Every structure is written in C-alpha cells, then in structure tokens.
GROMACS .gro file of N, CA, C and O in nm:
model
  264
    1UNK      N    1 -14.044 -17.774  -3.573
    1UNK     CA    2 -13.930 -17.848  -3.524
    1UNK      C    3 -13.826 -17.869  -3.634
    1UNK      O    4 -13.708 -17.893  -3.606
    2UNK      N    5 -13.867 -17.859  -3.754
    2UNK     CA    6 -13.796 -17.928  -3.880
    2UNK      C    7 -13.784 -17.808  -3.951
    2UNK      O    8 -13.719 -17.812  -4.056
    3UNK      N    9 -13.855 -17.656  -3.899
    3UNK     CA   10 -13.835 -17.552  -4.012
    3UNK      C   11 -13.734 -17.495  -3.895
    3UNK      O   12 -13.733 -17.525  -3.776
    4UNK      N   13 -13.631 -17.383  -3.981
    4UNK     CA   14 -13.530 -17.290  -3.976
    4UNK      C   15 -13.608 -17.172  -4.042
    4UNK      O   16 -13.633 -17.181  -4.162
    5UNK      N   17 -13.642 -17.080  -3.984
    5UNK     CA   18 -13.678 -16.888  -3.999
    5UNK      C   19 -13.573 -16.869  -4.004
    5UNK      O   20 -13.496 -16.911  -3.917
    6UNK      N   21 -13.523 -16.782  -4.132
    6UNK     CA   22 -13.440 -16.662  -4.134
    6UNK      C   23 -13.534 -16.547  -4.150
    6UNK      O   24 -13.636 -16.544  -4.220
    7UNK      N   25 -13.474 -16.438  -4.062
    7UNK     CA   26 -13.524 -16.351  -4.043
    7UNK      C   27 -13.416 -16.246  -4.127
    7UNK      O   28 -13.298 -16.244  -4.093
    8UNK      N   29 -13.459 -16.166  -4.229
    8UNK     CA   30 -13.333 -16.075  -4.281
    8UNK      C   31 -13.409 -15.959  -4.263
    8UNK      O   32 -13.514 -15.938  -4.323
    9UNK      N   33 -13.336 -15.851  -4.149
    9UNK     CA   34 -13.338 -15.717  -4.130
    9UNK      C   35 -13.332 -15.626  -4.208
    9UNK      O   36 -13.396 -15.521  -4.211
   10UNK      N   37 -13.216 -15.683  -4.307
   10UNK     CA   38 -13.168 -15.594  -4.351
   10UNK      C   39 -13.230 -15.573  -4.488
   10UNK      O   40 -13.306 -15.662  -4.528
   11UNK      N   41 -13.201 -15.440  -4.585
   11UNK     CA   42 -13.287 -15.371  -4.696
   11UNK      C   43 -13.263 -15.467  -4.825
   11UNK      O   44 -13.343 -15.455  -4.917
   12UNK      N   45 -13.160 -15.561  -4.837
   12UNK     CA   46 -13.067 -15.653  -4.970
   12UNK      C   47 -13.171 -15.777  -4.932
   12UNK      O   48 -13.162 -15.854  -4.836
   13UNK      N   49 -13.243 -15.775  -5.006
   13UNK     CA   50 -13.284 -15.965  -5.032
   13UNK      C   51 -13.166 -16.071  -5.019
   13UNK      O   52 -13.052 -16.035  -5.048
   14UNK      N   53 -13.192 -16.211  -4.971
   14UNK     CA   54 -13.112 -16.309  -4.966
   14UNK      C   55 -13.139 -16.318  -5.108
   14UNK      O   56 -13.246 -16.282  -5.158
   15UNK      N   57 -13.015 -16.378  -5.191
   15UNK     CA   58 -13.030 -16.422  -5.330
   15UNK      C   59 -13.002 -16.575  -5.307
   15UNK      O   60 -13.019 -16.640  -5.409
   16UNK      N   61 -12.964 -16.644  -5.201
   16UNK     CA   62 -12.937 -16.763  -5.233
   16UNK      C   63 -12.856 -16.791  -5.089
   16UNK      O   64 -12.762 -16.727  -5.040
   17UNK      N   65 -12.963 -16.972  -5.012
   17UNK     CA   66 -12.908 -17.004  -4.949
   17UNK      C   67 -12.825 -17.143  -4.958
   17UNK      O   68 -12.897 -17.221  -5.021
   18UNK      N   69 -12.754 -17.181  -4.938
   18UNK     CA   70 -12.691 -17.324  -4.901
   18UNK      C   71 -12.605 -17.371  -4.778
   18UNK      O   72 -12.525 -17.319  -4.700
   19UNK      N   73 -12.657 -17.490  -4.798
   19UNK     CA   74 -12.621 -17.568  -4.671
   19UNK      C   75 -12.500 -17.686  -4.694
   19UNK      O   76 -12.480 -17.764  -4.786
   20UNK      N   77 -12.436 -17.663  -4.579
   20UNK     CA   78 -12.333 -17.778  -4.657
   20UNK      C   79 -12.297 -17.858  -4.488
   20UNK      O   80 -12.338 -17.813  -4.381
   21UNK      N   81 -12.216 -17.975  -4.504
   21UNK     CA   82 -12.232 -18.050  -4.400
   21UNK      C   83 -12.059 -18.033  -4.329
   21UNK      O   84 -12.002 -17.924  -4.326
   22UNK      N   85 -12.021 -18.108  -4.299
   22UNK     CA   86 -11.879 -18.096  -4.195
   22UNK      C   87 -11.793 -18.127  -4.311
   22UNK      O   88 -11.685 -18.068  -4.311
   23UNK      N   89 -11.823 -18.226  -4.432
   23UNK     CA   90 -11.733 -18.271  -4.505
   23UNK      C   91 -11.759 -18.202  -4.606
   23UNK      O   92 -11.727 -18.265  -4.707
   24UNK      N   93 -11.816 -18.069  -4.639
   24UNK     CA   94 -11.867 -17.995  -4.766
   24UNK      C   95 -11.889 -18.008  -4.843
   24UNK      O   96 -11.877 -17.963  -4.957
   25UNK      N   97 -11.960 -18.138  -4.752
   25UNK     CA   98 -12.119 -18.198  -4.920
   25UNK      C   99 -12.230 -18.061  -4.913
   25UNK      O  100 -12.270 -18.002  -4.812
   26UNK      N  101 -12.262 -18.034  -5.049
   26UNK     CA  102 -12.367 -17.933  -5.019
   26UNK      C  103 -12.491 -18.021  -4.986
   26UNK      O  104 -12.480 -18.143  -5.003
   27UNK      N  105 -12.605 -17.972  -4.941
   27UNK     CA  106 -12.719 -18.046  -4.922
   27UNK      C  107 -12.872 -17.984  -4.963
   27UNK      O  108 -12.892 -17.863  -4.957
   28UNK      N  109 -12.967 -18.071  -5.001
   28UNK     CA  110 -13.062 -18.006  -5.052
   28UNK      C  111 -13.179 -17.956  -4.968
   28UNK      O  112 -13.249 -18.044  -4.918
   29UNK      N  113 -13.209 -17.843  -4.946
   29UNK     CA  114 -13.281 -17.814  -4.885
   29UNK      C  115 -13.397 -17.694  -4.952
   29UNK      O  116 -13.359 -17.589  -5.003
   30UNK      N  117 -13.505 -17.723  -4.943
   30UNK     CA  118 -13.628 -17.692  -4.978
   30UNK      C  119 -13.658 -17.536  -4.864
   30UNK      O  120 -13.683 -17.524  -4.745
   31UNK      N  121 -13.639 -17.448  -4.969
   31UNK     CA  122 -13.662 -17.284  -4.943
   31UNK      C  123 -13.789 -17.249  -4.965
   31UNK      O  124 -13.839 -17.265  -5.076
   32UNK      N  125 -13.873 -17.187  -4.842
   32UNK     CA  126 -14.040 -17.161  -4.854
   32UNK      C  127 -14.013 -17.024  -4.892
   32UNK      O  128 -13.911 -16.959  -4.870
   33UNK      N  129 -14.145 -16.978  -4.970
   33UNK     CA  130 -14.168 -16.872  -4.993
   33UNK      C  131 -14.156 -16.743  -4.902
   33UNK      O  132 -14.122 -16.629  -4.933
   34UNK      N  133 -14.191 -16.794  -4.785
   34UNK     CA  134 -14.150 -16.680  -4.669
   34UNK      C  135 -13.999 -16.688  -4.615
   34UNK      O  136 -13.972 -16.613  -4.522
   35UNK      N  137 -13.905 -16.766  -4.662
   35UNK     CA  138 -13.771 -16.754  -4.638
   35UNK      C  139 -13.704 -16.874  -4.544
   35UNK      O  140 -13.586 -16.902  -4.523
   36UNK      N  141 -13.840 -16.937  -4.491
   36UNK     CA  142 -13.808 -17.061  -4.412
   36UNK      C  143 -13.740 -17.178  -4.432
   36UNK      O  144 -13.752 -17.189  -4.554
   37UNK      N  145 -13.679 -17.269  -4.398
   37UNK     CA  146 -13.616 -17.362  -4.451
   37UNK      C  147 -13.640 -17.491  -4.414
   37UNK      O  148 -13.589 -17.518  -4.305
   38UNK      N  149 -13.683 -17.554  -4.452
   38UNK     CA  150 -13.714 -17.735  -4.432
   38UNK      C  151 -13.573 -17.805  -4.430
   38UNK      O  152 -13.488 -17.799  -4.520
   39UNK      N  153 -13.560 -17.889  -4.284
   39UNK     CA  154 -13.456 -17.919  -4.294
   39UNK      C  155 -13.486 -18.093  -4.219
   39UNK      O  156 -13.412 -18.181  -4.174
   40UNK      N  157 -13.641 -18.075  -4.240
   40UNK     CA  158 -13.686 -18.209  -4.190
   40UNK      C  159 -13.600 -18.334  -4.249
   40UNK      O  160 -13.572 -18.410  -4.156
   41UNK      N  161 -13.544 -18.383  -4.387
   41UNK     CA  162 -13.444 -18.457  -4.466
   41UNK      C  163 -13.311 -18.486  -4.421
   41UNK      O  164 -13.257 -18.592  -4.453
   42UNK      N  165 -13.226 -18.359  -4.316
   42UNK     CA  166 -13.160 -18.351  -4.287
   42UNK      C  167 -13.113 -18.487  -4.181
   42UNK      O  168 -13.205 -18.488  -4.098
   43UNK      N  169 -13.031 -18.582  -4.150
   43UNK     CA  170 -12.991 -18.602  -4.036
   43UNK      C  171 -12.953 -18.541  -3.936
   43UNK      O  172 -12.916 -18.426  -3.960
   44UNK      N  173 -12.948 -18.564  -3.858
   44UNK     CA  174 -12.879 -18.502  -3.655
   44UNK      C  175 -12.733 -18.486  -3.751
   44UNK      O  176 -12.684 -18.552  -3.843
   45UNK      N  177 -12.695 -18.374  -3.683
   45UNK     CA  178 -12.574 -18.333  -3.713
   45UNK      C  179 -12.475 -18.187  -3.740
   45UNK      O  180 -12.497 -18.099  -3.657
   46UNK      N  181 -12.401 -18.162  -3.816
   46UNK     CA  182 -12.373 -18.014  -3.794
   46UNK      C  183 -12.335 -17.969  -3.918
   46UNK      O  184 -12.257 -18.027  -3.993
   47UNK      N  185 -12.422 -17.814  -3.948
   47UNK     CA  186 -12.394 -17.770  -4.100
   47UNK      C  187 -12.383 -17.670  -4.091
   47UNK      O  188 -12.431 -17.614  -3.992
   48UNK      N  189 -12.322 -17.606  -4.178
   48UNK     CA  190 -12.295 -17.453  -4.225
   48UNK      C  191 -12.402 -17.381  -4.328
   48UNK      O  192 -12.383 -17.393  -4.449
   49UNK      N  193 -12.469 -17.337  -4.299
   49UNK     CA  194 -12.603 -17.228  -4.373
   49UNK      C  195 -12.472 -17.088  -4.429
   49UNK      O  196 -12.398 -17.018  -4.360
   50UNK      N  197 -12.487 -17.092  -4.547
   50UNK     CA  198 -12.455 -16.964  -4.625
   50UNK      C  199 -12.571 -16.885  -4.668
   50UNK      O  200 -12.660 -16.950  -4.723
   51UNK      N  201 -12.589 -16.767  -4.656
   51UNK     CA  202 -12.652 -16.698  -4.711
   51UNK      C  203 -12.595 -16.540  -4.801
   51UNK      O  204 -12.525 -16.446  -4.762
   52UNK      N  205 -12.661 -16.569  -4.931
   52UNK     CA  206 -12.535 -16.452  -4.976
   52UNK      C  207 -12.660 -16.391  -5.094
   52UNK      O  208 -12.750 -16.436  -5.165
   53UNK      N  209 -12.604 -16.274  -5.061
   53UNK     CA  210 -12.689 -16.095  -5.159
   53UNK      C  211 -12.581 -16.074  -5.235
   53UNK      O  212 -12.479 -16.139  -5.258
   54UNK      N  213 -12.637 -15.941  -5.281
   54UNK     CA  214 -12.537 -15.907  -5.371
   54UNK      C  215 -12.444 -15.785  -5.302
   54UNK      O  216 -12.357 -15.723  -5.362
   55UNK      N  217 -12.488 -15.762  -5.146
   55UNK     CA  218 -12.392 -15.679  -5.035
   55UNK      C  219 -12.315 -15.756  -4.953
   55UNK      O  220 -12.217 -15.707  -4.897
   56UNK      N  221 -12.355 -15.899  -4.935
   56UNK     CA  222 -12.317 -15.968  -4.828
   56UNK      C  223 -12.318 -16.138  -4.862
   56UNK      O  224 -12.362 -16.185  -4.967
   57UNK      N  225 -12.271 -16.201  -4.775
   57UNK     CA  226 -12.232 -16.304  -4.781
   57UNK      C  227 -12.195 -16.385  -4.580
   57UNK      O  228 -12.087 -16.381  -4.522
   58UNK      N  229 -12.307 -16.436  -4.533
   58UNK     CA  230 -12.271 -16.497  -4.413
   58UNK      C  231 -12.278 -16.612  -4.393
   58UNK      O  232 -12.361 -16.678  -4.455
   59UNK      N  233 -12.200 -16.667  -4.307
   59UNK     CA  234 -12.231 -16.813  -4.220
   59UNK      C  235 -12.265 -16.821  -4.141
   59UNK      O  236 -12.240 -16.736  -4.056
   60UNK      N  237 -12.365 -16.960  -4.108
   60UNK     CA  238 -12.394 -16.963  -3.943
   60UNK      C  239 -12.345 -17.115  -3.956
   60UNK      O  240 -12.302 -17.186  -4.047
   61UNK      N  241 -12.369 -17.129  -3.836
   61UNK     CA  242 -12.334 -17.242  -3.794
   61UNK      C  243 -12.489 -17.361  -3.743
   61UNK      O  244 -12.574 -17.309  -3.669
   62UNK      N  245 -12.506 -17.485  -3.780
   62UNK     CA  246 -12.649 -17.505  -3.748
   62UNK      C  247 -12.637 -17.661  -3.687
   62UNK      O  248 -12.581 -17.749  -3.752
   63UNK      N  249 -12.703 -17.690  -3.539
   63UNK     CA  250 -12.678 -17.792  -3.500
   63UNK      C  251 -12.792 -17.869  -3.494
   63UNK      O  252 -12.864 -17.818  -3.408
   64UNK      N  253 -12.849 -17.972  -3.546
   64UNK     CA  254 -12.968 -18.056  -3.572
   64UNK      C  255 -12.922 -18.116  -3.489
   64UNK      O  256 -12.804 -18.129  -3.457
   65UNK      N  257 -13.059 -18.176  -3.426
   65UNK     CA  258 -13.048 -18.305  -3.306
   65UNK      C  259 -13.196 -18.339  -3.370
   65UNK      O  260 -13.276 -18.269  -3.433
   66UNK      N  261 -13.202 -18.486  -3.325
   66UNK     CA  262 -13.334 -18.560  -3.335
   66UNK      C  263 -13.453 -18.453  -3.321
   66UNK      O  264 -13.570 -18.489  -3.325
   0.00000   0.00000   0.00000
C-alpha cells in the first residue's frame, strides 16, 4: 500500500530518483534494492517522481491518498 514499483524496461539503469511535492520541497524517500520506493512517511497528497539515467530523464506524476 505504502510501496511504489518502478518497473524500468529499458537497457540504462535509473541513476537517481526524487520526489518533490507541489511546492518543490524535495522529499525523502527510502529506495529498496529492487527499485521500490517507500513512501509510507509521505502524507496524502501530490508529488512529482523524477527519475533520471544518463539517456533520460522523466516525470510522473504521483497521487497518495490515505
């Protein structure tokens, strides 16, 4: 309920994710070894997940509720 799977398809490792909130506080979030993300700390609310390689660079968009 509290973990986020990224799943990366593609052949480039993620080098680095961050999360940031509506007011672009970054926020800390605890990265598992399999790529998962604990976001149990988080409040209800809405954040932007970056994930960036050294090919790429994306956003998602991420909506926590209780």
């Amino acid at each position: 309920q509290n973990i986020l799977y990224i799943i990366n398809e593609g052949d480039t490792p993620i080098d680095r994710y961050s999360l940031f909130d509506l007011l672009g506080n970054k926020q800390n979030i605890l990265v598992n070894q399999n790529g998962s993300l604990n976001i149990s700390t988080l409040a209800p609310g809405t954040y932007f997940l970056h994930l960036n390689s050294t090919n790429y660079e994306t956003v998602f968009k991420i909506i926590k509720t209780d």
